[in-house]
mmCIF file with all atom_site columns, C-alpha atoms in Angstrom:
data_model
loop_
_atom_site.group_PDB
_atom_site.id
_atom_site.type_symbol
_atom_site.label_atom_id
_atom_site.label_alt_id
_atom_site.label_comp_id
_atom_site.label_asym_id
_atom_site.label_entity_id
_atom_site.label_seq_id
_atom_site.pdbx_PDB_ins_code
_atom_site.Cartn_x
_atom_site.Cartn_y
_atom_site.Cartn_z
_atom_site.occupancy
_atom_site.B_iso_or_equiv
_atom_site.pdbx_formal_charge
_atom_site.auth_seq_id
_atom_site.auth_comp_id
_atom_site.auth_asym_id
_atom_site.auth_atom_id
_atom_site.pdbx_PDB_model_num
ATOM 1   C CA . MET A 1 1   ? -55.611 57.375  43.281  1.00 0.00 ? 1   MET A CA 1
ATOM 2   C CA . PRO A 1 2   ? -55.764 55.388  40.192  1.00 0.00 ? 2   PRO A CA 1
ATOM 3   C CA . PHE A 1 3   ? -52.925 53.116  39.496  1.00 0.00 ? 3   PHE A CA 1
ATOM 4   C CA . GLY A 1 4   ? -52.180 52.004  36.005  1.00 0.00 ? 4   GLY A CA 1
ATOM 5   C CA . ARG A 1 5   ? -51.425 48.454  35.241  1.00 0.00 ? 5   ARG A CA 1
ATOM 6   C CA . LEU A 1 6   ? -47.850 47.608  35.103  1.00 0.00 ? 6   LEU A CA 1
ATOM 7   C CA . GLU A 1 7   ? -47.527 45.231  32.251  1.00 0.00 ? 7   GLU A CA 1
ATOM 8   C CA . ARG A 1 8   ? -44.774 42.799  32.431  1.00 0.00 ? 8   ARG A CA 1
ATOM 9   C CA . ARG A 1 9   ? -44.050 40.682  29.473  1.00 0.00 ? 9   ARG A CA 1
ATOM 10  C CA . ALA A 1 10  ? -42.868 37.221  30.079  1.00 0.00 ? 10  ALA A CA 1
ATOM 11  C CA . ALA A 1 11  ? -39.175 36.814  29.469  1.00 0.00 ? 11  ALA A CA 1
ATOM 12  C CA . PRO A 1 12  ? -38.319 34.788  26.400  1.00 0.00 ? 12  PRO A CA 1
ATOM 13  C CA . GLN A 1 13  ? -37.847 31.146  27.163  1.00 0.00 ? 13  GLN A CA 1
ATOM 14  C CA . PRO A 1 14  ? -34.385 29.678  26.642  1.00 0.00 ? 14  PRO A CA 1
ATOM 15  C CA . MET A 1 15  ? -34.051 27.531  23.570  1.00 0.00 ? 15  MET A CA 1
ATOM 16  C CA . ASN A 1 16  ? -34.222 23.890  24.604  1.00 0.00 ? 16  ASN A CA 1
ATOM 17  C CA . GLU A 1 17  ? -33.424 22.382  21.226  1.00 0.00 ? 17  GLU A CA 1
ATOM 18  C CA . ILE A 1 18  ? -30.093 22.337  19.430  1.00 0.00 ? 18  ILE A CA 1
ATOM 19  C CA . ASN A 1 19  ? -30.115 23.322  15.787  1.00 0.00 ? 19  ASN A CA 1
ATOM 20  C CA . ILE A 1 20  ? -27.935 20.648  14.185  1.00 0.00 ? 20  ILE A CA 1
ATOM 21  C CA . THR A 1 21  ? -28.382 21.770  10.587  1.00 0.00 ? 21  THR A CA 1
ATOM 22  C CA . PRO A 1 22  ? -25.119 23.822  10.509  1.00 0.00 ? 22  PRO A CA 1
ATOM 23  C CA . MET A 1 23  ? -23.252 20.949  12.098  1.00 0.00 ? 23  MET A CA 1
ATOM 24  C CA . VAL A 1 24  ? -24.550 18.512  9.486   1.00 0.00 ? 24  VAL A CA 1
ATOM 25  C CA . ASP A 1 25  ? -23.573 20.919  6.690   1.00 0.00 ? 25  ASP A CA 1
ATOM 26  C CA . VAL A 1 26  ? -20.031 21.195  8.041   1.00 0.00 ? 26  VAL A CA 1
ATOM 27  C CA . MET A 1 27  ? -19.737 17.419  8.428   1.00 0.00 ? 27  MET A CA 1
ATOM 28  C CA . LEU A 1 28  ? -20.909 16.798  4.852   1.00 0.00 ? 28  LEU A CA 1
ATOM 29  C CA . VAL A 1 29  ? -18.363 19.290  3.502   1.00 0.00 ? 29  VAL A CA 1
ATOM 30  C CA . LEU A 1 30  ? -15.592 17.524  5.483   1.00 0.00 ? 30  LEU A CA 1
ATOM 31  C CA . VAL A 1 31  ? -16.638 14.123  4.189   1.00 0.00 ? 31  VAL A CA 1
ATOM 32  C CA . VAL A 1 32  ? -16.507 15.410  0.587   1.00 0.00 ? 32  VAL A CA 1
ATOM 33  C CA . ILE A 1 33  ? -13.072 16.914  1.195   1.00 0.00 ? 33  ILE A CA 1
ATOM 34  C CA . PHE A 1 34  ? -11.758 13.640  2.653   1.00 0.00 ? 34  PHE A CA 1
ATOM 35  C CA . ILE A 1 35  ? -13.231 11.617  -0.190  1.00 0.00 ? 35  ILE A CA 1
ATOM 36  C CA . LEU A 1 36  ? -11.516 13.844  -2.755  1.00 0.00 ? 36  LEU A CA 1
ATOM 37  C CA . THR A 1 37  ? -8.114  14.046  -1.012  1.00 0.00 ? 37  THR A CA 1
ATOM 38  C CA . ALA A 1 38  ? -7.703  10.461  0.190   1.00 0.00 ? 38  ALA A CA 1
ATOM 39  C CA . PRO A 1 39  ? -6.640  9.060   -3.213  1.00 0.00 ? 39  PRO A CA 1
ATOM 40  C CA . LEU A 1 40  ? -4.078  11.854  -3.557  1.00 0.00 ? 40  LEU A CA 1
ATOM 41  C CA . LEU A 1 41  ? -2.380  10.859  -0.306  1.00 0.00 ? 41  LEU A CA 1
ATOM 42  C CA . ALA A 1 42  ? -1.615  7.367   -1.594  1.00 0.00 ? 42  ALA A CA 1
ATOM 43  C CA . SER A 1 43  ? 1.069   6.816   -4.162  1.00 0.00 ? 43  SER A CA 1
ATOM 44  C CA . ALA A 1 44  ? -0.261  7.229   -7.690  1.00 0.00 ? 44  ALA A CA 1
ATOM 45  C CA . LEU A 1 45  ? 1.984   4.482   -9.025  1.00 0.00 ? 45  LEU A CA 1
ATOM 46  C CA . ARG A 1 46  ? 0.609   0.970   -9.171  1.00 0.00 ? 46  ARG A CA 1
ATOM 47  C CA . LEU A 1 47  ? 3.270   -1.606  -8.435  1.00 0.00 ? 47  LEU A CA 1
ATOM 48  C CA . GLU A 1 48  ? 3.232   -5.327  -7.957  1.00 0.00 ? 48  GLU A CA 1
ATOM 49  C CA . LEU A 1 49  ? 5.952   -5.616  -5.350  1.00 0.00 ? 49  LEU A CA 1
ATOM 50  C CA . PRO A 1 50  ? 7.725   -8.963  -4.954  1.00 0.00 ? 50  PRO A CA 1
ATOM 51  C CA . ARG A 1 51  ? 6.743   -11.030 -1.918  1.00 0.00 ? 51  ARG A CA 1
ATOM 52  C CA . ALA A 1 52  ? 9.281   -12.238 0.620   1.00 0.00 ? 52  ALA A CA 1
ATOM 53  C CA . GLN A 1 53  ? 9.361   -13.668 4.114   1.00 0.00 ? 53  GLN A CA 1
ATOM 54  C CA . GLY A 1 54  ? 10.709  -11.580 6.921   1.00 0.00 ? 54  GLY A CA 1
ATOM 55  C CA . THR A 1 55  ? 9.897   -8.228  5.393   1.00 0.00 ? 55  THR A CA 1
ATOM 56  C CA . THR A 1 56  ? 9.628   -5.809  8.300   1.00 0.00 ? 56  THR A CA 1
ATOM 57  C CA . THR A 1 57  ? 10.289  -2.136  8.449   1.00 0.00 ? 57  THR A CA 1
ATOM 58  C CA . ALA A 1 58  ? 12.977  -0.911  10.816  1.00 0.00 ? 58  ALA A CA 1
ATOM 59  C CA . GLY A 1 59  ? 12.808  2.328   12.706  1.00 0.00 ? 59  GLY A CA 1
ATOM 60  C CA . ALA A 1 60  ? 13.584  5.322   10.532  1.00 0.00 ? 60  ALA A CA 1
ATOM 61  C CA . ALA A 1 61  ? 16.746  6.642   12.175  1.00 0.00 ? 61  ALA A CA 1
ATOM 62  C CA . ALA A 1 62  ? 18.142  8.261   9.015   1.00 0.00 ? 62  ALA A CA 1
ATOM 63  C CA . PRO A 1 63  ? 16.393  10.290  6.341   1.00 0.00 ? 63  PRO A CA 1
ATOM 64  C CA . ALA A 1 64  ? 15.003  8.252   3.468   1.00 0.00 ? 64  ALA A CA 1
ATOM 65  C CA . VAL A 1 65  ? 14.051  8.848   -0.152  1.00 0.00 ? 65  VAL A CA 1
ATOM 66  C CA . THR A 1 66  ? 11.736  6.541   -2.115  1.00 0.00 ? 66  THR A CA 1
ATOM 67  C CA . LEU A 1 67  ? 12.860  5.516   -5.578  1.00 0.00 ? 67  LEU A CA 1
ATOM 68  C CA . VAL A 1 68  ? 10.245  3.687   -7.657  1.00 0.00 ? 68  VAL A CA 1
ATOM 69  C CA . LEU A 1 69  ? 10.732  1.572   -10.775 1.00 0.00 ? 69  LEU A CA 1
ATOM 70  C CA . ASP A 1 70  ? 7.468   0.795   -12.533 1.00 0.00 ? 70  ASP A CA 1
ATOM 71  C CA . ARG A 1 71  ? 6.704   -2.182  -14.756 1.00 0.00 ? 71  ARG A CA 1
ATOM 72  C CA . ALA A 1 72  ? 8.251   -0.513  -17.795 1.00 0.00 ? 72  ALA A CA 1
ATOM 73  C CA . GLY A 1 73  ? 11.462  0.378   -15.931 1.00 0.00 ? 73  GLY A CA 1
ATOM 74  C CA . GLN A 1 74  ? 10.644  4.093   -15.656 1.00 0.00 ? 74  GLN A CA 1
ATOM 75  C CA . ALA A 1 75  ? 12.240  5.668   -12.565 1.00 0.00 ? 75  ALA A CA 1
ATOM 76  C CA . TYR A 1 76  ? 10.247  7.943   -10.257 1.00 0.00 ? 76  TYR A CA 1
ATOM 77  C CA . LEU A 1 77  ? 11.641  9.978   -7.398  1.00 0.00 ? 77  LEU A CA 1
ATOM 78  C CA . GLY A 1 78  ? 8.913   11.544  -5.291  1.00 0.00 ? 78  GLY A CA 1
ATOM 79  C CA . ASP A 1 79  ? 6.254   10.479  -7.792  1.00 0.00 ? 79  ASP A CA 1
ATOM 80  C CA . GLN A 1 80  ? 7.970   12.463  -10.575 1.00 0.00 ? 80  GLN A CA 1
ATOM 81  C CA . PRO A 1 81  ? 9.151   10.567  -13.648 1.00 0.00 ? 81  PRO A CA 1
ATOM 82  C CA . LEU A 1 82  ? 12.832  11.150  -14.359 1.00 0.00 ? 82  LEU A CA 1
ATOM 83  C CA . THR A 1 83  ? 15.178  10.282  -17.185 1.00 0.00 ? 83  THR A CA 1
ATOM 84  C CA . GLN A 1 84  ? 18.455  8.515   -16.460 1.00 0.00 ? 84  GLN A CA 1
ATOM 85  C CA . ALA A 1 85  ? 20.389  11.835  -16.476 1.00 0.00 ? 85  ALA A CA 1
ATOM 86  C CA . GLN A 1 86  ? 17.836  13.627  -14.308 1.00 0.00 ? 86  GLN A CA 1
ATOM 87  C CA . LEU A 1 87  ? 17.839  10.739  -11.819 1.00 0.00 ? 87  LEU A CA 1
ATOM 88  C CA . ALA A 1 88  ? 21.643  10.750  -11.616 1.00 0.00 ? 88  ALA A CA 1
ATOM 89  C CA . GLU A 1 89  ? 21.631  14.535  -11.018 1.00 0.00 ? 89  GLU A CA 1
ATOM 90  C CA . ARG A 1 90  ? 18.938  14.369  -8.324  1.00 0.00 ? 90  ARG A CA 1
ATOM 91  C CA . LEU A 1 91  ? 20.625  11.487  -6.540  1.00 0.00 ? 91  LEU A CA 1
ATOM 92  C CA . ALA A 1 92  ? 23.976  13.335  -6.682  1.00 0.00 ? 92  ALA A CA 1
ATOM 93  C CA . ARG A 1 93  ? 22.346  16.399  -5.133  1.00 0.00 ? 93  ARG A CA 1
ATOM 94  C CA . ILE A 1 94  ? 20.823  14.302  -2.348  1.00 0.00 ? 94  ILE A CA 1
ATOM 95  C CA . GLY A 1 95  ? 24.110  12.448  -1.761  1.00 0.00 ? 95  GLY A CA 1
ATOM 96  C CA . ALA A 1 96  ? 26.039  15.722  -1.518  1.00 0.00 ? 96  ALA A CA 1
ATOM 97  C CA . SER A 1 97  ? 23.668  17.315  0.982   1.00 0.00 ? 97  SER A CA 1
ATOM 98  C CA . GLN A 1 98  ? 22.820  14.214  3.073   1.00 0.00 ? 98  GLN A CA 1
ATOM 99  C CA . PRO A 1 99  ? 25.176  11.256  2.453   1.00 0.00 ? 99  PRO A CA 1
ATOM 100 C CA . ASP A 1 100 ? 23.536  9.100   5.140   1.00 0.00 ? 100 ASP A CA 1
ATOM 101 C CA . THR A 1 101 ? 20.171  9.116   3.304   1.00 0.00 ? 101 THR A CA 1
ATOM 102 C CA . GLU A 1 102 ? 18.670  5.696   2.756   1.00 0.00 ? 102 GLU A CA 1
ATOM 103 C CA . VAL A 1 103 ? 17.311  4.907   -0.716  1.00 0.00 ? 103 VAL A CA 1
ATOM 104 C CA . GLN A 1 104 ? 14.169  2.816   -0.427  1.00 0.00 ? 104 GLN A CA 1
ATOM 105 C CA . LEU A 1 105 ? 13.896  1.020   -3.752  1.00 0.00 ? 105 LEU A CA 1
ATOM 106 C CA . ARG A 1 106 ? 10.371  -0.023  -4.732  1.00 0.00 ? 106 ARG A CA 1
ATOM 107 C CA . ALA A 1 107 ? 10.687  -2.033  -7.945  1.00 0.00 ? 107 ALA A CA 1
ATOM 108 C CA . ASP A 1 108 ? 7.857   -3.853  -9.661  1.00 0.00 ? 108 ASP A CA 1
ATOM 109 C CA . ALA A 1 109 ? 8.271   -7.620  -9.712  1.00 0.00 ? 109 ALA A CA 1
ATOM 110 C CA . ARG A 1 110 ? 8.436   -7.620  -13.538 1.00 0.00 ? 110 ARG A CA 1
ATOM 111 C CA . VAL A 1 111 ? 11.289  -5.086  -13.844 1.00 0.00 ? 111 VAL A CA 1
ATOM 112 C CA . PRO A 1 112 ? 14.386  -6.697  -15.354 1.00 0.00 ? 112 PRO A CA 1
ATOM 113 C CA . TYR A 1 113 ? 17.196  -7.226  -12.871 1.00 0.00 ? 113 TYR A CA 1
ATOM 114 C CA . GLY A 1 114 ? 19.576  -5.283  -15.072 1.00 0.00 ? 114 GLY A CA 1
ATOM 115 C CA . ARG A 1 115 ? 17.493  -2.127  -14.731 1.00 0.00 ? 115 ARG A CA 1
ATOM 116 C CA . VAL A 1 116 ? 17.467  -2.475  -10.945 1.00 0.00 ? 116 VAL A CA 1
ATOM 117 C CA . VAL A 1 117 ? 21.263  -2.814  -10.970 1.00 0.00 ? 117 VAL A CA 1
ATOM 118 C CA . GLU A 1 118 ? 21.569  0.313   -13.157 1.00 0.00 ? 118 GLU A CA 1
ATOM 119 C CA . VAL A 1 119 ? 19.569  2.353   -10.644 1.00 0.00 ? 119 VAL A CA 1
ATOM 120 C CA . MET A 1 120 ? 21.561  0.932   -7.740  1.00 0.00 ? 120 MET A CA 1
ATOM 121 C CA . GLY A 1 121 ? 24.758  1.956   -9.543  1.00 0.00 ? 121 GLY A CA 1
ATOM 122 C CA . LEU A 1 122 ? 23.478  5.525   -9.947  1.00 0.00 ? 122 LEU A CA 1
ATOM 123 C CA . ALA A 1 123 ? 22.730  5.712   -6.245  1.00 0.00 ? 123 ALA A CA 1
ATOM 124 C CA . HIS A 1 124 ? 26.135  4.278   -5.378  1.00 0.00 ? 124 HIS A CA 1
ATOM 125 C CA . GLN A 1 125 ? 27.907  6.818   -7.673  1.00 0.00 ? 125 GLN A CA 1
ATOM 126 C CA . ALA A 1 126 ? 25.956  9.602   -5.975  1.00 0.00 ? 126 ALA A CA 1
ATOM 127 C CA . GLY A 1 127 ? 27.381  8.572   -2.601  1.00 0.00 ? 127 GLY A CA 1
ATOM 128 C CA . LEU A 1 128 ? 24.194  6.910   -1.348  1.00 0.00 ? 128 LEU A CA 1
ATOM 129 C CA . HIS A 1 129 ? 25.344  3.556   -0.004  1.00 0.00 ? 129 HIS A CA 1
ATOM 130 C CA . ARG A 1 130 ? 22.311  2.674   2.124   1.00 0.00 ? 130 ARG A CA 1
ATOM 131 C CA . ILE A 1 131 ? 19.806  0.942   -0.195  1.00 0.00 ? 131 ILE A CA 1
ATOM 132 C CA . GLY A 1 132 ? 16.738  -0.856  1.110   1.00 0.00 ? 132 GLY A CA 1
ATOM 133 C CA . PHE A 1 133 ? 14.506  -3.052  -1.006  1.00 0.00 ? 133 PHE A CA 1
ATOM 134 C CA . VAL A 1 134 ? 10.797  -2.720  -0.334  1.00 0.00 ? 134 VAL A CA 1
ATOM 135 C CA . ALA A 1 135 ? 8.722   -5.906  -0.643  1.00 0.00 ? 135 ALA A CA 1
ATOM 136 C CA . GLU A 1 136 ? 5.328   -7.130  0.493   1.00 0.00 ? 136 GLU A CA 1
ATOM 137 C CA . PRO A 1 137 ? 5.185   -9.716  3.262   1.00 0.00 ? 137 PRO A CA 1
ATOM 138 C CA . GLN A 1 138 ? 4.550   -13.339 2.329   1.00 0.00 ? 138 GLN A CA 1
ATOM 139 C CA . PRO A 1 139 ? 1.027   -14.415 3.280   1.00 0.00 ? 139 PRO A CA 1
ATOM 140 C CA . ALA A 1 140 ? 0.899   -16.783 6.240   1.00 0.00 ? 140 ALA A CA 1
ATOM 141 C CA . ARG A 1 141 ? 0.126   -20.381 5.386   1.00 0.00 ? 141 ARG A CA 1
#
């Protein structure tokens, strides 16, 4: 009785190398995304804040809004430039909805004191009585 040969093919060997090309492609795309978005996360306004000793940030217990005065005295609320009337209206809206909101005032060192007082007056009229001045810490000697 003749028997035919039973051919068995060898099973494919498991892959013992990891193909890292897709991983490298994904990592390069992520690096490009981070490089493009990192500058957008920082404030777009360049300020030279005054320096003072004892400048520490307290715990944020109440909501806060950042009000910026640039070198020319232009007011920004949330990185949007506002006129005097627009600023008064926005602060009044914030004061009506959340009167315990803290105004964090970031004023350039070269802004005239009178302009800072005007902005503080607008915040006070809007019912926002908590005003914090943001400054950079004095370098250690």
